[in-house]
Amino acid sequence: MIINWYKNKSIEINGLVGTLVLAKIAIHLILAERYGFHGDELYFIECARHLSTGYVDHGPFVVWLTAATRFLLGESLFALRLLPALAGGLGLWLTTRMVHLMGGGKFAELVAGLVFILAPAFLRMHGLMHLPAFELLFWSFNALLLMRIFTGGSTHLWWLVGLSTGSGLLNKHTMLIWIAALGLTILGTQTGRKQLRSPDLWGGALLALALFAPNIYWQLTTGWPTLAFIQSMRTGFAREVPAVLFVLGQVLYLGPALAFVWVAGLASLLWGAQRNFRATGLIYIITFAIFLLTGGKPYYLSAAYPPLIAAGAVFWERRARAADGKDRNNFRPVNSLQKAIIILILVGGTITAIPGVPIISLPAMNRYVSFLLGFAIKDPRMLTHDFHGQYGWEDQAKTVARLFLKLPVEQQSRTAILAGNYSQAAAFNIYRPESLPRAKSGHMTYYYWGAPDPAADSFLVYGFPGEFLEMKFRSVVLLGESDHPLTYLRDRHLPIYLCQGPYRHPSLDWVSYRRFGFHPY
């Protein structure tokens, strides 16, 4: 029975693991309010005000969590980032459960926990309310379940895989890539093919499909906009992310000093002592290949690393035990190899962990990244992009509101506000004075929330190229600009126009404003 998996010590949290979990959560909660809201977080708040079973560029799961957070705790930075921090703690615990299942002791738990805490990719993903924070949770839970199933555990666990996978699909559609990797792993291994005879596998698959069905229906009724979004990503990011950058990014995003753990883990899963759990290693290899061939960003693969980290931690524990003759539960770094491992993780990991959390000012962060990686990266903002995305939104909204209120009173009632992308529109709608109209945008799901009022005859517009506006309006007048020294480059010195005399009113020409790519203009 499924419940047997939870009996005895299967959900035990010992003092070491508990300390590591609390440390992981504390790091993120202490730093939760260090910078500001990310543009994506503002967008999710707006999505939570428009609850649905589907959105153009993401599933509804994170929106539902955002809505629940708003209802229970409000819209503060701390409140919004509480669940991602807790997801990080749970992800670390799942990783230590993999260690336990692989026969690892406390030293292995310590190694796996420290790597999980210090990996830059995990620090980034659990510091914001966004999709990757929960994606890792679903992938890790599935990996743990597969380890049990493929080593003789109850086939009833396939139902939990189905529950987790269906929920993961509602979070982020890259879960489909995990499903493809699982399918190829099942077909390509003898142990996997035996599972095809299990009714529980097919029952779990149907459960996942049932959970995903509301999102499929939304896609069907809206013309499959996510497919257009994915195609835009492929044509855009495939050119922006060369294969060599994707490969090198795996080392960088997981921390160069920590690579010795997960690389050893991958080798152990595929050819070494952890071959019984090879399925998780094969899933990593297949997802790696898919993201590489489709031009995925380096961090897309981050959710596949916990099994490798767990296997690597067990590998190094056994090496240390063999060198010293200690039992597997001795986690004190007393011999030279144990000391070297812990020192390398703590010192080397901390050096590369600093750009993963907002622990210093952003200008100092950029200088630090330049000092650390200037030989390989021309612009530090390539790695601090998400931190820049946490600055400037309230100032931008105030600037737009100020220019709007400078218009003659009789004109204000006839003026609509148009923003070029979802972050700009969300920022204005959240920070605007209540008396001002909501901003409209054709970007992502904002497109489905409606065009400007047909009665509007003037438009306060920003986030669009001037050439585009000149094709749409007879009169395009620059009113001012919005700027913040730390915001995205595209939002530096952002022009704000007053446009009048549309050749065709936006409410009648709304489809031409539709943009389902990350870079709309």
Short mmCIF file of C-alpha atoms in Angstrom, two decimals:
data_model
loop_
_atom_site.label_atom_id
_atom_site.label_comp_id
_atom_site.label_asym_id
_atom_site.label_seq_id
_atom_site.Cartn_x
_atom_site.Cartn_y
_atom_site.Cartn_z
CA MET A 1 0.00 0.00 0.00
CA ILE A 2 1.06 3.58 -0.60
CA ILE A 3 0.78 4.36 3.10
CA ASN A 4 3.54 1.84 3.85
CA TRP A 5 6.03 4.22 2.28
CA TYR A 6 5.41 6.71 5.05
CA LYS A 7 5.76 4.30 7.96
CA ASN A 8 8.57 4.01 10.47
CA LYS A 9 11.53 6.30 9.65
CA SER A 10 10.57 7.24 6.09
CA ILE A 11 9.63 10.78 7.11
CA GLU A 12 12.13 11.03 9.96
CA ILE A 13 14.01 14.31 10.23
CA ASN A 14 17.09 13.90 12.41
CA GLY A 15 18.84 16.79 14.11
CA LEU A 16 21.39 17.26 11.33
CA VAL A 17 18.85 17.29 8.53
CA GLY A 18 16.51 19.51 10.53
CA THR A 19 19.30 22.02 11.06
CA LEU A 20 20.14 22.05 7.35
CA VAL A 21 16.49 22.49 6.38
CA LEU A 22 16.03 25.37 8.83
CA ALA A 23 19.25 27.00 7.61
CA LYS A 24 18.02 26.82 4.01
CA ILE A 25 14.68 28.38 4.88
CA ALA A 26 16.23 31.02 7.15
CA ILE A 27 18.63 32.25 4.45
CA HIS A 28 15.76 33.10 2.15
CA LEU A 29 13.42 34.57 4.74
CA ILE A 30 16.12 36.77 6.26
CA LEU A 31 16.96 38.18 2.82
CA ALA A 32 13.38 38.20 1.47
CA GLU A 33 13.02 41.99 1.71
CA ARG A 34 16.62 42.91 0.80
CA TYR A 35 15.70 44.17 -2.69
CA GLY A 36 12.19 44.61 -4.11
CA PHE A 37 9.48 42.77 -6.02
CA HIS A 38 10.61 41.07 -9.20
CA GLY A 39 8.63 41.99 -12.30
CA ASP A 40 7.47 38.37 -12.60
CA GLU A 41 6.17 38.44 -9.04
CA LEU A 42 4.12 41.55 -9.81
CA TYR A 43 2.75 39.72 -12.85
CA PHE A 44 1.80 36.73 -10.69
CA ILE A 45 -0.03 39.05 -8.30
CA GLU A 46 -1.96 40.40 -11.26
CA CYS A 47 -2.65 36.87 -12.47
CA ALA A 48 -3.94 36.05 -8.99
CA ARG A 49 -6.45 38.86 -9.48
CA HIS A 50 -7.57 37.06 -12.64
CA LEU A 51 -7.81 33.47 -11.43
CA SER A 52 -8.02 30.90 -14.20
CA THR A 53 -6.94 27.39 -15.14
CA GLY A 54 -4.46 28.65 -17.71
CA TYR A 55 -2.06 31.44 -18.61
CA VAL A 56 -0.01 31.97 -21.74
CA ASP A 57 3.51 31.57 -20.36
CA HIS A 58 3.01 29.40 -17.29
CA GLY A 59 0.62 27.05 -15.60
CA PRO A 60 -1.89 28.14 -12.94
CA PHE A 61 -0.26 26.42 -9.94
CA VAL A 62 2.02 29.29 -8.89
CA VAL A 63 -0.85 31.74 -9.42
CA TRP A 64 -3.09 29.71 -7.13
CA LEU A 65 -0.34 29.75 -4.50
CA THR A 66 0.02 33.51 -4.95
CA ALA A 67 -3.72 33.96 -4.54
CA ALA A 68 -3.70 31.87 -1.36
CA THR A 69 -0.77 33.88 0.00
CA ARG A 70 -2.54 37.18 -0.74
CA PHE A 71 -5.69 35.94 0.99
CA LEU A 72 -3.96 34.60 4.10
CA LEU A 73 -0.90 36.84 4.49
CA GLY A 74 -1.24 39.82 2.19
CA GLU A 75 1.09 41.06 -0.56
CA SER A 76 4.29 41.83 1.31
CA LEU A 77 7.64 40.60 0.01
CA PHE A 78 8.07 38.36 3.05
CA ALA A 79 4.62 36.83 2.62
CA LEU A 80 5.02 36.23 -1.10
CA ARG A 81 8.43 34.60 -0.69
CA LEU A 82 7.51 32.40 2.27
CA LEU A 83 6.25 29.45 0.21
CA PRO A 84 9.29 29.37 -2.13
CA ALA A 85 11.56 29.32 0.93
CA LEU A 86 9.57 26.47 2.45
CA ALA A 87 9.70 24.66 -0.90
CA GLY A 88 13.48 24.99 -0.75
CA GLY A 89 13.56 23.42 2.69
CA LEU A 90 11.34 20.58 1.53
CA GLY A 91 13.51 20.06 -1.55
CA LEU A 92 16.57 19.73 0.68
CA TRP A 93 14.77 17.20 2.86
CA LEU A 94 13.79 15.15 -0.22
CA THR A 95 17.44 15.16 -1.28
CA THR A 96 18.50 13.77 2.10
CA ARG A 97 15.80 11.08 1.77
CA MET A 98 17.46 10.05 -1.49
CA VAL A 99 20.75 9.87 0.41
CA HIS A 100 19.10 7.62 3.00
CA LEU A 101 17.61 5.39 0.31
CA MET A 102 21.01 5.01 -1.33
CA GLY A 103 22.51 3.82 1.93
CA GLY A 104 24.16 7.07 2.94
CA GLY A 105 24.80 8.15 6.50
CA LYS A 106 25.10 11.47 8.26
CA PHE A 107 28.26 12.60 6.51
CA ALA A 108 26.52 12.06 3.16
CA GLU A 109 23.50 13.98 4.44
CA LEU A 110 25.77 16.81 5.51
CA VAL A 111 27.50 16.93 2.11
CA ALA A 112 24.22 16.79 0.18
CA GLY A 113 22.62 19.42 2.42
CA LEU A 114 25.51 21.85 2.15
CA VAL A 115 25.67 21.48 -1.63
CA PHE A 116 21.93 22.05 -1.85
CA ILE A 117 22.17 25.17 0.32
CA LEU A 118 25.15 26.69 -1.52
CA ALA A 119 24.29 25.86 -5.15
CA PRO A 120 23.69 29.26 -6.84
CA ALA A 121 20.79 27.95 -8.94
CA PHE A 122 18.90 26.74 -5.87
CA LEU A 123 19.59 29.96 -4.01
CA ARG A 124 18.11 31.94 -6.89
CA MET A 125 15.08 29.75 -7.43
CA HIS A 126 13.97 29.67 -3.78
CA GLY A 127 14.38 33.39 -3.27
CA LEU A 128 11.45 34.39 -5.49
CA MET A 129 7.82 33.41 -5.97
CA HIS A 130 8.14 31.83 -9.39
CA LEU A 131 7.85 28.52 -11.21
CA PRO A 132 11.32 26.96 -10.69
CA ALA A 133 10.95 26.98 -6.90
CA PHE A 134 8.17 24.41 -7.14
CA GLU A 135 9.41 22.65 -10.28
CA LEU A 136 12.38 21.29 -8.30
CA LEU A 137 9.97 19.99 -5.67
CA PHE A 138 7.95 17.95 -8.17
CA TRP A 139 11.00 16.58 -9.98
CA SER A 140 12.70 15.63 -6.70
CA PHE A 141 9.61 13.94 -5.27
CA ASN A 142 9.22 11.97 -8.49
CA ALA A 143 12.89 10.98 -8.43
CA LEU A 144 12.54 9.66 -4.88
CA LEU A 145 9.43 7.69 -5.83
CA LEU A 146 11.12 6.22 -8.92
CA MET A 147 14.06 5.10 -6.80
CA ARG A 148 11.64 3.12 -4.67
CA ILE A 149 9.66 1.72 -7.58
CA PHE A 150 12.66 0.66 -9.67
CA THR A 151 14.27 -1.14 -6.72
CA GLY A 152 11.29 -3.32 -5.88
CA GLY A 153 9.06 -0.87 -4.05
CA SER A 154 5.29 -0.98 -4.28
CA THR A 155 3.90 -0.21 -7.74
CA HIS A 156 1.13 1.69 -5.94
CA LEU A 157 3.67 4.54 -5.77
CA TRP A 158 2.92 5.23 -9.44
CA TRP A 159 -0.24 6.95 -8.21
CA LEU A 160 1.88 9.39 -6.24
CA VAL A 161 4.04 9.90 -9.32
CA GLY A 162 0.86 10.72 -11.22
CA LEU A 163 -0.28 13.15 -8.53
CA SER A 164 3.11 14.90 -8.48
CA THR A 165 3.43 14.94 -12.27
CA GLY A 166 -0.05 16.32 -12.83
CA SER A 167 0.60 19.04 -10.27
CA GLY A 168 3.96 19.73 -11.91
CA LEU A 169 2.27 20.14 -15.29
CA LEU A 170 -0.01 22.76 -13.74
CA ASN A 171 3.10 24.55 -12.51
CA LYS A 172 5.39 24.52 -15.54
CA HIS A 173 5.00 22.86 -18.91
CA THR A 174 8.63 21.70 -18.93
CA MET A 175 7.25 18.82 -16.87
CA LEU A 176 6.41 17.40 -20.31
CA ILE A 177 10.15 17.06 -20.91
CA TRP A 178 10.50 15.12 -17.66
CA ILE A 179 7.64 12.87 -18.82
CA ALA A 180 9.38 12.31 -22.17
CA ALA A 181 12.61 11.43 -20.37
CA LEU A 182 10.76 9.03 -18.07
CA GLY A 183 9.05 7.39 -21.05
CA LEU A 184 12.36 6.84 -22.85
CA THR A 185 13.91 5.51 -19.65
CA ILE A 186 11.08 3.03 -19.18
CA LEU A 187 11.27 1.85 -22.78
CA GLY A 188 15.06 1.72 -22.80
CA THR A 189 15.65 -0.34 -19.65
CA GLN A 190 14.60 -3.87 -18.77
CA THR A 191 13.47 -2.80 -15.31
CA GLY A 192 11.42 -0.03 -16.85
CA ARG A 193 9.74 -2.25 -19.42
CA LYS A 194 8.57 -4.55 -16.64
CA GLN A 195 6.68 -1.59 -15.18
CA LEU A 196 4.59 -1.33 -18.34
CA ARG A 197 2.67 -4.37 -17.12
CA SER A 198 1.65 -2.56 -13.94
CA PRO A 199 -1.92 -1.18 -13.90
CA ASP A 200 -0.72 1.34 -11.33
CA LEU A 201 1.60 2.98 -13.87
CA TRP A 202 -1.28 3.57 -16.26
CA GLY A 203 -3.53 4.65 -13.41
CA GLY A 204 -0.94 7.20 -12.35
CA ALA A 205 -0.66 8.41 -15.93
CA LEU A 206 -4.43 8.89 -16.13
CA LEU A 207 -4.39 10.77 -12.82
CA ALA A 208 -1.71 13.12 -14.16
CA LEU A 209 -3.77 13.67 -17.31
CA ALA A 210 -6.91 14.34 -15.27
CA LEU A 211 -5.12 16.95 -13.18
CA PHE A 212 -3.71 18.59 -16.31
CA ALA A 213 -7.07 18.48 -18.15
CA PRO A 214 -8.35 21.91 -16.99
CA ASN A 215 -5.24 23.57 -18.42
CA ILE A 216 -5.61 21.61 -21.67
CA TYR A 217 -9.21 22.81 -21.91
CA TRP A 218 -8.09 26.41 -21.39
CA GLN A 219 -5.51 25.99 -24.15
CA LEU A 220 -8.16 24.54 -26.44
CA THR A 221 -10.62 27.38 -25.87
CA THR A 222 -8.00 30.13 -26.29
CA GLY A 223 -6.28 28.82 -29.40
CA TRP A 224 -3.27 27.07 -27.79
CA PRO A 225 -1.36 30.26 -26.95
CA THR A 226 1.29 28.39 -24.95
CA LEU A 227 2.42 26.66 -28.15
CA ALA A 228 3.01 30.09 -29.68
CA PHE A 229 4.91 31.07 -26.54
CA ILE A 230 7.10 27.96 -26.71
CA GLN A 231 7.81 28.55 -30.39
CA SER A 232 8.83 32.11 -29.59
CA MET A 233 11.17 30.82 -26.90
CA ARG A 234 12.76 28.35 -29.29
CA THR A 235 13.37 30.88 -32.03
CA GLY A 236 14.62 33.48 -29.55
CA PHE A 237 16.57 31.57 -26.92
CA ALA A 238 18.03 29.00 -29.32
CA ARG A 239 19.99 31.86 -30.88
CA GLU A 240 20.77 33.52 -27.54
CA VAL A 241 22.04 30.39 -25.75
CA PRO A 242 24.80 28.58 -27.67
CA ALA A 243 25.32 24.92 -26.82
CA VAL A 244 28.68 25.59 -25.19
CA LEU A 245 27.12 28.20 -22.90
CA PHE A 246 24.43 25.75 -21.85
CA VAL A 247 27.04 23.13 -20.97
CA LEU A 248 29.31 25.55 -19.10
CA GLY A 249 26.24 26.98 -17.40
CA GLN A 250 25.66 23.68 -15.62
CA VAL A 251 28.96 24.06 -13.79
CA LEU A 252 28.42 27.75 -13.13
CA TYR A 253 24.82 27.56 -11.92
CA LEU A 254 25.49 24.60 -9.61
CA GLY A 255 28.78 26.10 -8.40
CA PRO A 256 32.18 25.15 -9.86
CA ALA A 257 33.53 24.13 -6.46
CA LEU A 258 30.55 21.81 -5.94
CA ALA A 259 30.75 20.03 -9.30
CA PHE A 260 32.89 17.22 -7.88
CA VAL A 261 29.83 16.05 -5.91
CA TRP A 262 27.20 15.86 -8.64
CA VAL A 263 29.61 14.70 -11.35
CA ALA A 264 30.63 11.78 -9.12
CA GLY A 265 26.94 11.21 -8.45
CA LEU A 266 26.07 11.01 -12.13
CA ALA A 267 28.90 8.54 -12.75
CA SER A 268 27.80 6.50 -9.75
CA LEU A 269 24.20 6.37 -10.99
CA LEU A 270 25.15 5.33 -14.50
CA TRP A 271 28.11 3.00 -13.92
CA GLY A 272 28.95 2.80 -10.23
CA ALA A 273 27.58 1.65 -6.90
CA GLN A 274 24.22 3.39 -7.41
CA ARG A 275 23.33 1.58 -10.65
CA ASN A 276 20.11 0.36 -9.03
CA PHE A 277 18.93 3.96 -9.29
CA ARG A 278 20.16 4.42 -12.86
CA ALA A 279 16.73 5.62 -13.98
CA THR A 280 17.28 9.00 -12.33
CA GLY A 281 20.67 9.33 -14.03
CA LEU A 282 19.17 8.47 -17.42
CA ILE A 283 16.39 11.02 -16.90
CA TYR A 284 19.06 13.64 -16.25
CA ILE A 285 20.97 12.70 -19.43
CA ILE A 286 17.84 12.78 -21.57
CA THR A 287 16.56 16.09 -20.21
CA PHE A 288 20.06 17.53 -20.63
CA ALA A 289 20.04 16.49 -24.29
CA ILE A 290 16.56 17.89 -24.92
CA PHE A 291 17.33 21.27 -23.39
CA LEU A 292 20.67 21.40 -25.20
CA LEU A 293 19.10 20.69 -28.59
CA THR A 294 16.17 23.07 -28.09
CA GLY A 295 18.24 26.01 -26.87
CA GLY A 296 17.12 25.96 -23.25
CA LYS A 297 18.61 28.32 -20.70
CA PRO A 298 21.20 26.73 -18.39
CA TYR A 299 19.02 26.92 -15.29
CA TYR A 300 16.22 24.92 -16.95
CA LEU A 301 18.01 21.71 -15.94
CA SER A 302 18.45 22.66 -12.29
CA ALA A 303 15.49 20.60 -11.08
CA ALA A 304 17.20 17.39 -12.28
CA TYR A 305 20.22 17.70 -9.96
CA PRO A 306 19.05 16.52 -6.48
CA PRO A 307 19.43 12.78 -7.31
CA LEU A 308 22.95 13.45 -8.62
CA ILE A 309 23.83 15.44 -5.51
CA ALA A 310 22.51 12.65 -3.27
CA ALA A 311 24.42 9.95 -5.17
CA GLY A 312 27.60 12.04 -5.15
CA ALA A 313 27.33 12.64 -1.41
CA VAL A 314 27.05 8.89 -0.80
CA PHE A 315 30.00 8.25 -3.12
CA TRP A 316 32.29 10.61 -1.21
CA GLU A 317 31.09 9.32 2.14
CA ARG A 318 32.11 5.82 1.12
CA ARG A 319 35.47 7.04 -0.13
CA ALA A 320 36.06 8.77 3.18
CA ARG A 321 34.91 5.73 5.12
CA ALA A 322 37.21 3.48 3.11
CA ALA A 323 40.11 5.83 3.80
CA ASP A 324 39.45 5.95 7.54
CA GLY A 325 37.55 2.79 8.35
CA LYS A 326 34.72 4.70 10.03
CA ASP A 327 31.11 3.54 9.97
CA ARG A 328 28.65 5.29 7.69
CA ASN A 329 27.02 7.27 10.48
CA ASN A 330 30.21 9.13 11.38
CA PHE A 331 29.73 12.59 9.90
CA ARG A 332 32.40 14.46 11.87
CA PRO A 333 35.13 15.66 9.48
CA VAL A 334 37.97 13.92 11.31
CA ASN A 335 40.09 12.45 8.53
CA SER A 336 41.89 14.36 5.83
CA LEU A 337 39.46 13.49 3.03
CA GLN A 338 36.43 14.44 5.09
CA LYS A 339 38.06 17.72 6.06
CA ALA A 340 38.99 18.47 2.45
CA ILE A 341 35.45 17.79 1.24
CA ILE A 342 33.81 20.02 3.85
CA ILE A 343 36.35 22.83 3.41
CA LEU A 344 36.00 22.75 -0.38
CA ILE A 345 32.21 22.86 -0.15
CA LEU A 346 32.08 25.60 2.47
CA VAL A 347 34.83 27.85 1.09
CA GLY A 348 34.46 27.24 -2.63
CA GLY A 349 30.68 27.01 -2.41
CA THR A 350 30.35 30.25 -0.45
CA ILE A 351 32.48 32.15 -2.97
CA THR A 352 30.11 31.25 -5.81
CA ALA A 353 26.99 31.38 -3.63
CA ILE A 354 27.25 35.13 -3.02
CA PRO A 355 25.83 36.03 -6.48
CA GLY A 356 22.90 33.72 -5.74
CA VAL A 357 21.41 35.76 -2.89
CA PRO A 358 20.82 39.49 -2.31
CA ILE A 359 23.26 39.64 0.57
CA ILE A 360 25.15 42.73 -0.67
CA SER A 361 24.10 45.81 -2.63
CA LEU A 362 23.44 45.22 -6.32
CA PRO A 363 26.28 47.51 -7.52
CA ALA A 364 28.63 45.60 -5.21
CA MET A 365 27.21 42.35 -6.57
CA ASN A 366 28.03 43.40 -10.13
CA ARG A 367 31.57 44.31 -9.11
CA TYR A 368 31.96 40.98 -7.34
CA VAL A 369 30.76 39.02 -10.39
CA SER A 370 33.13 41.00 -12.62
CA PHE A 371 36.02 40.24 -10.26
CA LEU A 372 35.10 36.57 -10.06
CA LEU A 373 34.13 35.85 -13.66
CA GLY A 374 35.27 38.87 -15.65
CA PHE A 375 37.56 36.66 -17.71
CA ALA A 376 34.54 34.77 -19.10
CA ILE A 377 31.60 37.20 -18.84
CA LYS A 378 31.68 40.62 -20.44
CA ASP A 379 28.69 42.04 -18.59
CA PRO A 380 27.97 40.95 -14.99
CA ARG A 381 24.29 41.66 -15.57
CA MET A 382 24.17 38.39 -17.51
CA LEU A 383 24.26 36.72 -14.09
CA THR A 384 22.55 39.41 -12.00
CA HIS A 385 19.68 39.96 -14.42
CA ASP A 386 17.06 38.67 -11.97
CA PHE A 387 18.30 41.02 -9.27
CA HIS A 388 18.01 44.00 -11.62
CA GLY A 389 14.45 42.83 -12.22
CA GLN A 390 13.70 43.69 -8.58
CA TYR A 391 14.34 47.41 -8.98
CA GLY A 392 12.53 50.37 -10.50
CA TRP A 393 8.95 49.17 -10.79
CA GLU A 394 7.36 51.49 -8.23
CA ASP A 395 9.32 54.47 -9.55
CA GLN A 396 8.21 53.65 -13.07
CA ALA A 397 4.57 53.43 -12.02
CA LYS A 398 4.80 56.74 -10.18
CA THR A 399 6.35 58.43 -13.21
CA VAL A 400 3.55 57.19 -15.50
CA ALA A 401 0.94 58.29 -12.96
CA ARG A 402 2.54 61.72 -12.61
CA LEU A 403 2.52 62.28 -16.39
CA PHE A 404 -1.07 61.06 -16.60
CA LEU A 405 -2.18 63.52 -13.92
CA LYS A 406 -0.49 66.37 -15.78
CA LEU A 407 -2.95 65.94 -18.64
CA PRO A 408 -5.98 68.26 -18.69
CA VAL A 409 -8.70 66.86 -16.44
CA GLU A 410 -11.16 66.52 -19.33
CA GLN A 411 -8.55 64.57 -21.31
CA GLN A 412 -7.73 62.19 -18.46
CA SER A 413 -11.20 60.64 -18.64
CA ARG A 414 -10.58 59.84 -22.32
CA THR A 415 -7.02 58.51 -21.94
CA ALA A 416 -6.06 54.85 -21.77
CA ILE A 417 -2.69 53.51 -20.62
CA LEU A 418 -0.78 51.00 -22.76
CA ALA A 419 2.30 49.12 -21.53
CA GLY A 420 4.64 47.13 -23.73
CA ASN A 421 5.19 44.12 -21.45
CA TYR A 422 3.52 42.36 -18.56
CA SER A 423 5.94 43.57 -15.88
CA GLN A 424 5.39 47.21 -16.84
CA ALA A 425 1.63 46.79 -16.89
CA ALA A 426 1.58 44.83 -13.61
CA ALA A 427 3.77 47.37 -11.83
CA PHE A 428 1.49 50.24 -12.81
CA ASN A 429 -1.69 48.37 -11.89
CA ILE A 430 -0.33 47.46 -8.47
CA TYR A 431 1.26 50.80 -7.56
CA ARG A 432 -1.12 53.21 -9.33
CA PRO A 433 -3.47 55.58 -7.51
CA GLU A 434 -6.92 53.99 -7.42
CA SER A 435 -8.43 56.86 -9.41
CA LEU A 436 -6.32 56.09 -12.48
CA PRO A 437 -7.35 53.53 -15.12
CA ARG A 438 -5.64 50.16 -15.26
CA ALA A 439 -2.86 49.70 -17.77
CA LYS A 440 -3.54 47.40 -20.70
CA SER A 441 -1.02 45.29 -22.55
CA GLY A 442 -0.99 42.77 -25.37
CA HIS A 443 1.87 40.85 -23.76
CA MET A 444 1.32 37.27 -22.57
CA THR A 445 -1.91 36.70 -20.63
CA TYR A 446 -2.58 40.44 -20.41
CA TYR A 447 -3.78 40.14 -24.00
CA TYR A 448 -6.78 38.10 -22.81
CA TRP A 449 -7.66 40.61 -20.09
CA GLY A 450 -8.91 43.04 -22.65
CA ALA A 451 -8.14 45.96 -24.94
CA PRO A 452 -8.32 49.66 -24.02
CA ASP A 453 -11.73 51.29 -23.63
CA PRO A 454 -13.23 51.96 -27.10
CA ALA A 455 -14.20 55.44 -25.85
CA ALA A 456 -10.54 56.41 -25.31
CA ASP A 457 -9.14 58.80 -27.91
CA SER A 458 -5.69 59.41 -26.39
CA PHE A 459 -3.20 56.94 -25.04
CA LEU A 460 -0.34 57.16 -22.57
CA VAL A 461 2.06 54.59 -23.98
CA TYR A 462 5.41 53.18 -22.84
CA GLY A 463 7.47 50.06 -23.50
CA PHE A 464 6.93 50.23 -27.27
CA PRO A 465 9.42 51.21 -30.00
CA GLY A 466 8.75 54.64 -31.46
CA GLU A 467 8.59 53.15 -34.97
CA PHE A 468 5.75 50.85 -33.94
CA LEU A 469 3.77 53.73 -32.44
CA GLU A 470 4.23 55.88 -35.53
CA MET A 471 2.62 53.11 -37.56
CA LYS A 472 -0.33 53.02 -35.18
CA PHE A 473 -0.99 56.71 -34.39
CA ARG A 474 -1.02 59.97 -36.31
CA SER A 475 0.39 61.89 -33.35
CA VAL A 476 3.18 60.55 -31.11
CA VAL A 477 4.51 63.06 -28.56
CA LEU A 478 7.25 62.30 -26.02
CA LEU A 479 6.05 63.39 -22.55
CA GLY A 480 8.97 62.18 -20.44
CA GLU A 481 10.89 59.10 -19.42
CA SER A 482 11.14 56.69 -16.54
CA ASP A 483 14.51 55.67 -15.17
CA HIS A 484 16.14 53.83 -12.30
CA PRO A 485 19.88 53.18 -12.19
CA LEU A 486 19.47 49.54 -11.16
CA THR A 487 16.53 48.39 -13.25
CA TYR A 488 16.65 46.28 -16.41
CA LEU A 489 18.60 47.86 -19.27
CA ARG A 490 15.46 47.85 -21.40
CA ASP A 491 13.71 49.96 -18.77
CA ARG A 492 16.49 52.51 -18.39
CA HIS A 493 15.49 55.93 -19.80
CA LEU A 494 12.15 54.44 -20.83
CA PRO A 495 10.25 56.89 -23.09
CA ILE A 496 6.62 57.64 -22.24
CA TYR A 497 4.49 58.95 -25.11
CA LEU A 498 1.11 60.55 -25.56
CA CYS A 499 -0.40 59.03 -28.68
CA GLN A 500 -3.51 60.32 -30.43
CA GLY A 501 -5.34 59.80 -33.68
CA PRO A 502 -5.09 56.03 -34.05
CA TYR A 503 -5.23 54.84 -37.63
CA ARG A 504 -7.31 52.02 -36.20
CA HIS A 505 -8.48 52.03 -32.61
CA PRO A 506 -6.57 49.51 -30.43
CA SER A 507 -9.85 47.97 -29.29
CA LEU A 508 -10.51 47.05 -32.94
CA ASP A 509 -6.91 46.18 -33.73
CA TRP A 510 -5.98 44.43 -30.49
CA VAL A 511 -4.60 41.31 -32.17
CA SER A 512 -1.78 43.37 -33.69
CA TYR A 513 -0.65 44.24 -30.14
CA ARG A 514 -0.51 40.58 -29.12
CA ARG A 515 2.94 39.35 -28.18
CA PHE A 516 3.60 35.87 -26.74
CA GLY A 517 7.39 36.10 -26.50
CA PHE A 518 9.60 37.12 -23.59
CA HIS A 519 10.92 40.05 -25.60
CA PRO A 520 7.77 41.53 -27.12
CA TYR A 521 9.50 44.36 -29.04
#
